[in-house]
mmCIF file of C-alpha atoms and ligand atoms in Angstrom:
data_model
loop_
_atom_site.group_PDB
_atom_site.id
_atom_site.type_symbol
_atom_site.label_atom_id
_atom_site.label_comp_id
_atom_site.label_asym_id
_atom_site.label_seq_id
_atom_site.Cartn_x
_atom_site.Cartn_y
_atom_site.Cartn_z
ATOM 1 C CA UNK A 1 0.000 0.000 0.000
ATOM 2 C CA UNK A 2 1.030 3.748 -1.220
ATOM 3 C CA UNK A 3 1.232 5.964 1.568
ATOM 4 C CA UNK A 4 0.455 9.771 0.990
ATOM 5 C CA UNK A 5 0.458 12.723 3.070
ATOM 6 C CA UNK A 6 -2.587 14.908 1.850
ATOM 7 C CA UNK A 7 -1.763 19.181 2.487
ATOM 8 C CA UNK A 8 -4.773 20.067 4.786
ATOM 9 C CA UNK A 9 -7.058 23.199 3.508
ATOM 10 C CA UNK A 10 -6.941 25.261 0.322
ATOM 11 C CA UNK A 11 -3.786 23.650 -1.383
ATOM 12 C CA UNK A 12 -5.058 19.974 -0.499
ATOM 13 C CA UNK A 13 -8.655 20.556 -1.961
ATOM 14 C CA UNK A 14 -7.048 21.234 -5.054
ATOM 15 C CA UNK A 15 -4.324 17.800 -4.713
ATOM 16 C CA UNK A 16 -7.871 16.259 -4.326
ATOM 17 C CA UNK A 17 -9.630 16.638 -7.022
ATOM 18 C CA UNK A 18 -6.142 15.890 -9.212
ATOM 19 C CA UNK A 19 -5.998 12.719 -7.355
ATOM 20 C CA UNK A 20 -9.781 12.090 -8.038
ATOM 21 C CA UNK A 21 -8.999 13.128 -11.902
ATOM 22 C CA UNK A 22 -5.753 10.681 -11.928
ATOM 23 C CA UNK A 23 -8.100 7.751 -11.031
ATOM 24 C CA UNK A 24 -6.914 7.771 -7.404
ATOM 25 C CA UNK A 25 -10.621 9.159 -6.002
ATOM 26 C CA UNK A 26 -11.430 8.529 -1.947
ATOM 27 C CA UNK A 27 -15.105 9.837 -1.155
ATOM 28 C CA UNK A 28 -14.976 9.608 2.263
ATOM 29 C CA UNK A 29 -11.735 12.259 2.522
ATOM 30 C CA UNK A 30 -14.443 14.780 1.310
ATOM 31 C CA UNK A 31 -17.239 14.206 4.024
ATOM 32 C CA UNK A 32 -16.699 16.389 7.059
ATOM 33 C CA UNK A 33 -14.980 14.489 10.159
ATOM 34 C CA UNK A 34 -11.904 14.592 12.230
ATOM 35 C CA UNK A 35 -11.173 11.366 10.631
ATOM 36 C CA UNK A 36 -6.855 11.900 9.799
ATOM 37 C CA UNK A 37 -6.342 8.646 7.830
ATOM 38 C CA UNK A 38 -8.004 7.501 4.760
ATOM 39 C CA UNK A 39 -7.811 3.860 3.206
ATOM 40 C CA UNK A 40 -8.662 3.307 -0.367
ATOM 41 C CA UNK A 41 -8.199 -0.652 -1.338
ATOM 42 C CA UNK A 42 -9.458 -0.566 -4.280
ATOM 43 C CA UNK A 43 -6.173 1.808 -5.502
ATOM 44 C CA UNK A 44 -4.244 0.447 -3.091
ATOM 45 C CA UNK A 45 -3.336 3.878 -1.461
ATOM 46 C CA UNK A 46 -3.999 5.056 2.155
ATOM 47 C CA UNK A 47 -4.041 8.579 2.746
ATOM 48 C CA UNK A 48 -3.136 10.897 5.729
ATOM 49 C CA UNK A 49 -4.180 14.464 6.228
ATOM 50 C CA UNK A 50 -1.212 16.672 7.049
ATOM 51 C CA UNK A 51 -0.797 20.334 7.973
ATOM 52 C CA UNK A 52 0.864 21.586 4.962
ATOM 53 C CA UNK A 53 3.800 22.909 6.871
ATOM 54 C CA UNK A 54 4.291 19.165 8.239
ATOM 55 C CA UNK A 55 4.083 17.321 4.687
ATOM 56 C CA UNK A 56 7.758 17.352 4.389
ATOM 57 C CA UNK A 57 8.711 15.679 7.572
ATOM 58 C CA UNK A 58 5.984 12.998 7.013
ATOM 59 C CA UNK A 59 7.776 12.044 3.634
ATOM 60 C CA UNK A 60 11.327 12.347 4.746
ATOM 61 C CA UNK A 61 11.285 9.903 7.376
ATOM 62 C CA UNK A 62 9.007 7.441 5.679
ATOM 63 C CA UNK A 63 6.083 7.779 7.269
ATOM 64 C CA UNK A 64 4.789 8.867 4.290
ATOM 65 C CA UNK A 65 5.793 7.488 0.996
ATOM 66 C CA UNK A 66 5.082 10.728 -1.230
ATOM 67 C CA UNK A 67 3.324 13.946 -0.565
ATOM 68 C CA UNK A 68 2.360 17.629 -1.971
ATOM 69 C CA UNK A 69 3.599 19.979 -0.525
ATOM 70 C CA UNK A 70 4.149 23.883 -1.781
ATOM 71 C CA UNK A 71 7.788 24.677 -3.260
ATOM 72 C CA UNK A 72 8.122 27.639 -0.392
ATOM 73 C CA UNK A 73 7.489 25.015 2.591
ATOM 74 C CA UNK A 74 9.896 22.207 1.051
ATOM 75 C CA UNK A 75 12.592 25.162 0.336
ATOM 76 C CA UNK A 76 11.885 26.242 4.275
ATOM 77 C CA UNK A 77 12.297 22.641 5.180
ATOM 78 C CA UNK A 78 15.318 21.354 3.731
ATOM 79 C CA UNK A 79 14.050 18.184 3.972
ATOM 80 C CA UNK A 80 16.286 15.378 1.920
ATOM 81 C CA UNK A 81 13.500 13.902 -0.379
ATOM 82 C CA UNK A 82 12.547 13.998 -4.093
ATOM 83 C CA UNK A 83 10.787 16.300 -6.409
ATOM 84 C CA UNK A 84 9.060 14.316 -8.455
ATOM 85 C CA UNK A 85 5.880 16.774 -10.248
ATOM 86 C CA UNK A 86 5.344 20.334 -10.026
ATOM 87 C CA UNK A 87 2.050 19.943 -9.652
ATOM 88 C CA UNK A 88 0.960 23.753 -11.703
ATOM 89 C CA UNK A 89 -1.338 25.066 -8.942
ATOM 90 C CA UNK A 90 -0.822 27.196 -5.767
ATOM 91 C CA UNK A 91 1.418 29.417 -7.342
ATOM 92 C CA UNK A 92 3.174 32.653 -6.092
ATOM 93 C CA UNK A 93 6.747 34.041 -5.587
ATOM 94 C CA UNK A 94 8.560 34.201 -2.525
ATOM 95 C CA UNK A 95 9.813 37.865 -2.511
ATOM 96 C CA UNK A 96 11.736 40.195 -0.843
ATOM 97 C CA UNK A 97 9.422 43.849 -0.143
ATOM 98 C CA UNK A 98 9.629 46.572 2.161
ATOM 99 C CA UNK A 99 7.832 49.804 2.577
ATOM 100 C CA UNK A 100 7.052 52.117 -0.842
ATOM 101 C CA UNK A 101 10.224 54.577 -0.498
ATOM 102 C CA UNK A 102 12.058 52.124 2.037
ATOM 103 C CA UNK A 103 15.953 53.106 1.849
ATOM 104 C CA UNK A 104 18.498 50.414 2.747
ATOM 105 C CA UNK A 105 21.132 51.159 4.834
ATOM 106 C CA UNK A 106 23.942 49.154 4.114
ATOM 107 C CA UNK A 107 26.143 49.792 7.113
ATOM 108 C CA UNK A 108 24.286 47.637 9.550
ATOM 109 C CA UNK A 109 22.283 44.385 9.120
ATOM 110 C CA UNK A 110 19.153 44.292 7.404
ATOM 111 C CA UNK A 111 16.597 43.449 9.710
ATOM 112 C CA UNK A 112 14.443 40.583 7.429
ATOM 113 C CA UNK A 113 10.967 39.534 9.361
ATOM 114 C CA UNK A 114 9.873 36.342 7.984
ATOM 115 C CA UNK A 115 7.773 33.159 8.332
ATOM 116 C CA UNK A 116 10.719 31.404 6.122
ATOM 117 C CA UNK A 117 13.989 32.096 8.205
ATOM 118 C CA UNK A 118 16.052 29.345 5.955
ATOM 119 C CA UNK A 119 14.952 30.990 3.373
ATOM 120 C CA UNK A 120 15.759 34.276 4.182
ATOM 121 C CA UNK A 121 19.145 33.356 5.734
ATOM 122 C CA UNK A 122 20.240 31.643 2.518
ATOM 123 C CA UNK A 123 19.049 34.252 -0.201
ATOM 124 C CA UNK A 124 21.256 36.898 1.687
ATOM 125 C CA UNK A 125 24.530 34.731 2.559
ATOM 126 C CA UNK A 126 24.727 34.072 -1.384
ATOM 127 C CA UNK A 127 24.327 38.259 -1.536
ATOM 128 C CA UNK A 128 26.873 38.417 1.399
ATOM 129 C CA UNK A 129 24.615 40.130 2.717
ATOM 130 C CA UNK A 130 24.060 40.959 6.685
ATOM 131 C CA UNK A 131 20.930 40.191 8.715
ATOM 132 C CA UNK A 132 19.171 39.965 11.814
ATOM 133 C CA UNK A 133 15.828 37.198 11.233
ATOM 134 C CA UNK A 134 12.776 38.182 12.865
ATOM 135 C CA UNK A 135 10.753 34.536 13.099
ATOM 136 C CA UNK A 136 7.061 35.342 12.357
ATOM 137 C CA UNK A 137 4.133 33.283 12.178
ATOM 138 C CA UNK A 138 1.498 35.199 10.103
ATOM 139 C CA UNK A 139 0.747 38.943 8.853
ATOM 140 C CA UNK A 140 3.905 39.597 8.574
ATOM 141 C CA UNK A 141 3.367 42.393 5.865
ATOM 142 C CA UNK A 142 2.945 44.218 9.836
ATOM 143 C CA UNK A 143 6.659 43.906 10.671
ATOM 144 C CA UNK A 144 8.101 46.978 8.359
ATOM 145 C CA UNK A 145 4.493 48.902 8.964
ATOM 146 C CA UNK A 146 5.065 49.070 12.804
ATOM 147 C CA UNK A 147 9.220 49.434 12.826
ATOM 148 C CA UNK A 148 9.998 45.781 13.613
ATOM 149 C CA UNK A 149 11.689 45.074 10.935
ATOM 150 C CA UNK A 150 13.215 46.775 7.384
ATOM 151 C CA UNK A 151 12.089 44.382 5.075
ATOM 152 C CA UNK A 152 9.965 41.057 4.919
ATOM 153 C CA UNK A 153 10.641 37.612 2.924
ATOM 154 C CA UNK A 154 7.134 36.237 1.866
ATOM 155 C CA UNK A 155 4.833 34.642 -0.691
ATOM 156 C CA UNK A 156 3.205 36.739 -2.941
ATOM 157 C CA UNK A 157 0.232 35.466 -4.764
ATOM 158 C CA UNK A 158 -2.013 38.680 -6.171
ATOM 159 C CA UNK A 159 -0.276 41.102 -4.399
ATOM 160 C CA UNK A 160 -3.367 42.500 -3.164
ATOM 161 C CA UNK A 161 -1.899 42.301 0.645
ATOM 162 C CA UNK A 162 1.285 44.172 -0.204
ATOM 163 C CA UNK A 163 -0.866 47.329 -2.151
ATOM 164 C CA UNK A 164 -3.331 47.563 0.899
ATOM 165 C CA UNK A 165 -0.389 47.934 3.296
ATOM 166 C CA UNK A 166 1.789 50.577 1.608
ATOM 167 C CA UNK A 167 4.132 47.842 0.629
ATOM 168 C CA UNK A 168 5.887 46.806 -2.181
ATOM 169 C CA UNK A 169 7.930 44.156 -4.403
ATOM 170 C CA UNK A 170 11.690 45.022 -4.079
ATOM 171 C CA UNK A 171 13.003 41.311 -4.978
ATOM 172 C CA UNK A 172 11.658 37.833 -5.926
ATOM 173 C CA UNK A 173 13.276 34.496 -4.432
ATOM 174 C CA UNK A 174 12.352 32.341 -6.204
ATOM 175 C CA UNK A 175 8.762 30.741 -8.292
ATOM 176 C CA UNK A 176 6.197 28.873 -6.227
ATOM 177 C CA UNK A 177 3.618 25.766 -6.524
ATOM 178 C CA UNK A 178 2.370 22.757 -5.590
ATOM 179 C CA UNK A 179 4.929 19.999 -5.600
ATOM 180 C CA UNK A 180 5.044 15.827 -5.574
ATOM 181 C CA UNK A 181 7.601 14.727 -3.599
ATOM 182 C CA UNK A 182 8.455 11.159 -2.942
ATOM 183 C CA UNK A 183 10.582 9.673 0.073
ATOM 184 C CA UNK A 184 14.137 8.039 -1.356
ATOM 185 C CA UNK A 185 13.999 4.794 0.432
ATOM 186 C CA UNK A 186 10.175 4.838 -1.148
ATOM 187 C CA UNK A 187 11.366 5.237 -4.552
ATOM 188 C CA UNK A 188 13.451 2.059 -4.592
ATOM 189 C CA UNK A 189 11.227 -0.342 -2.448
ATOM 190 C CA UNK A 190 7.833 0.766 -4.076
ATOM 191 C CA UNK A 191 8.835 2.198 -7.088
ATOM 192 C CA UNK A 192 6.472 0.526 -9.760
ATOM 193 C CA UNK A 193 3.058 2.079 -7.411
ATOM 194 C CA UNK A 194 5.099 5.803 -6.889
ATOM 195 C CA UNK A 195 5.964 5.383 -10.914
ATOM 196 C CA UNK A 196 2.068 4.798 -11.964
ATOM 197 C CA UNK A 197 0.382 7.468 -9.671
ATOM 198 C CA UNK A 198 3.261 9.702 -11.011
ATOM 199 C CA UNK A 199 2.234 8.825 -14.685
ATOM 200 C CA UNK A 200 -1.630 9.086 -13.934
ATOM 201 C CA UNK A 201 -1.124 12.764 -11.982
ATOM 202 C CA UNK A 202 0.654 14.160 -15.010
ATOM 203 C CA UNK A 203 -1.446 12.545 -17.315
ATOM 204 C CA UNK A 204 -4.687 14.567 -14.988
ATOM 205 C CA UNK A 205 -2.801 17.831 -14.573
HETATM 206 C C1 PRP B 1 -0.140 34.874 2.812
HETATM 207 C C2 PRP B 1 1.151 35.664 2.790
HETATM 208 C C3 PRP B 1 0.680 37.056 2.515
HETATM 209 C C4 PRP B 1 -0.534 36.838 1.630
HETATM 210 C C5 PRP B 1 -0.182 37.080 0.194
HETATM 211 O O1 PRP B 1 -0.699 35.006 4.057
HETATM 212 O O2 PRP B 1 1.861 35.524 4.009
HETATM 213 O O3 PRP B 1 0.338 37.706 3.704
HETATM 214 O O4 PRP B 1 -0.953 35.484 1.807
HETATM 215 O O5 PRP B 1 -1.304 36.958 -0.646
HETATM 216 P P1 PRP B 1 -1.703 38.103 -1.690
HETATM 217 O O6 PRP B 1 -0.481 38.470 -2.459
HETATM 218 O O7 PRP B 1 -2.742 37.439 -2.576
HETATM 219 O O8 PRP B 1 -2.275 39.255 -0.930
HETATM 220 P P2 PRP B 1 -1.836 34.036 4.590
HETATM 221 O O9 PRP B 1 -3.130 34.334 3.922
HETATM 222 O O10 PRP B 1 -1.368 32.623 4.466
HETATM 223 O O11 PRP B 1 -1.987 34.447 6.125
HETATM 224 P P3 PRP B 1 -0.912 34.828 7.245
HETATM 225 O O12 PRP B 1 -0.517 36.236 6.997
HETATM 226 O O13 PRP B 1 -1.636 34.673 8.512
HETATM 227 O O14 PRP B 1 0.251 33.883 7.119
#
């Protein structure tokens, strides 16, 4: 049996109904429970709901044999596993932006408040560039508004957040979406059932 860790919420609604499209449909993961785990015998695959920001972990110690997971999360994560589909949905960029006007000074460290400290930390040390991370855990287009911090590191999806704060774009990490990802042990032992849902979630996407 295929093991996969399902993203709770938006991003795994939309994993969903791919899976359903790629012939890999569970009805009962759509009725409203607590229920975590999932079995479906019919396609051999038993499914676990995961808080997105956990996906990773699941996946990379085996608990899970593949997952989805978004590209900013598994970047965050470092986690040692494979990328095996980029899945085309739940795109945005994860950016750099600061206040409309916002001067850098480039005699002391750059202040950077962030939900994605890895992230952060390893843009600027290719930039040789100084900082001080300021670990958030949500709105943190608030950091630069109220003086926390100089600049953020977050997604960006419509932008919509960064306009209605006064905020702006100043540089973009890097390109984000949903991802596959498989474990590596996984890949050898069960390779023939990670190889067909593979084939069948491309073939849906
Ligand atoms: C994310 C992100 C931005 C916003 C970007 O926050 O951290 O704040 O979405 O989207 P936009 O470009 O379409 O405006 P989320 O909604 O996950 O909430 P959070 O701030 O509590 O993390």
């Amino acid at each position: 049996m295929l093991s996969v860790a399902l993203p709770k919420g938006r991003l795994g609604n939309k994993v969903y109904k791919l899976l359903e499209a790629a012939g890999y449909a569970c009805p009962e993961l759509l009725e409203d429970s607590r229920k975590l785990i999932f079995t479906s015998e019919e396609n051999g695959v038993k499914y676990a709901l995961v808080k997105p920001s956990d996906v990773a972990i699941y996946v990379e110690y085996g608990a899970a044999d593949i997952g989805v997971v978004g590209k900013d999360i598994l970047l965050e994560s470092g986690a040692d596993v494979y990328e095996l589909l980029d899945l085309g949905f739940g795109k945005c960029d994860l950016c750099v932006a600061a206040k409309n006007g916002f001067g850098e000074d480039r005699t002391r460290a750059l202040r950077v408040a962030t939900k994605f400290p890895h992230v952060a930390e390893a843009y600027y040390r290719a930039k040789n560039r100084e900082i001080e991370t300021i670990k958030l855990f949500g709105s943190i287009e608030l950091a630069p508004i109220l003086g926390l911090s100089d600049v953020i590191v977050d997604i960006v999806e419509t932008g919509k957040t960064l306009i209605e704060n006064d905020l702006s774009v100043r540089e973009t990490i890097a390109p984000v979406s949903a991802r596959l990802i498989a474990n590596k042990s996984a890949c050898k032992f069960k390779d023939a059932e990670i190889e067909r849902i593979v084939r069948e979630m491309e073939k849906a996407i």
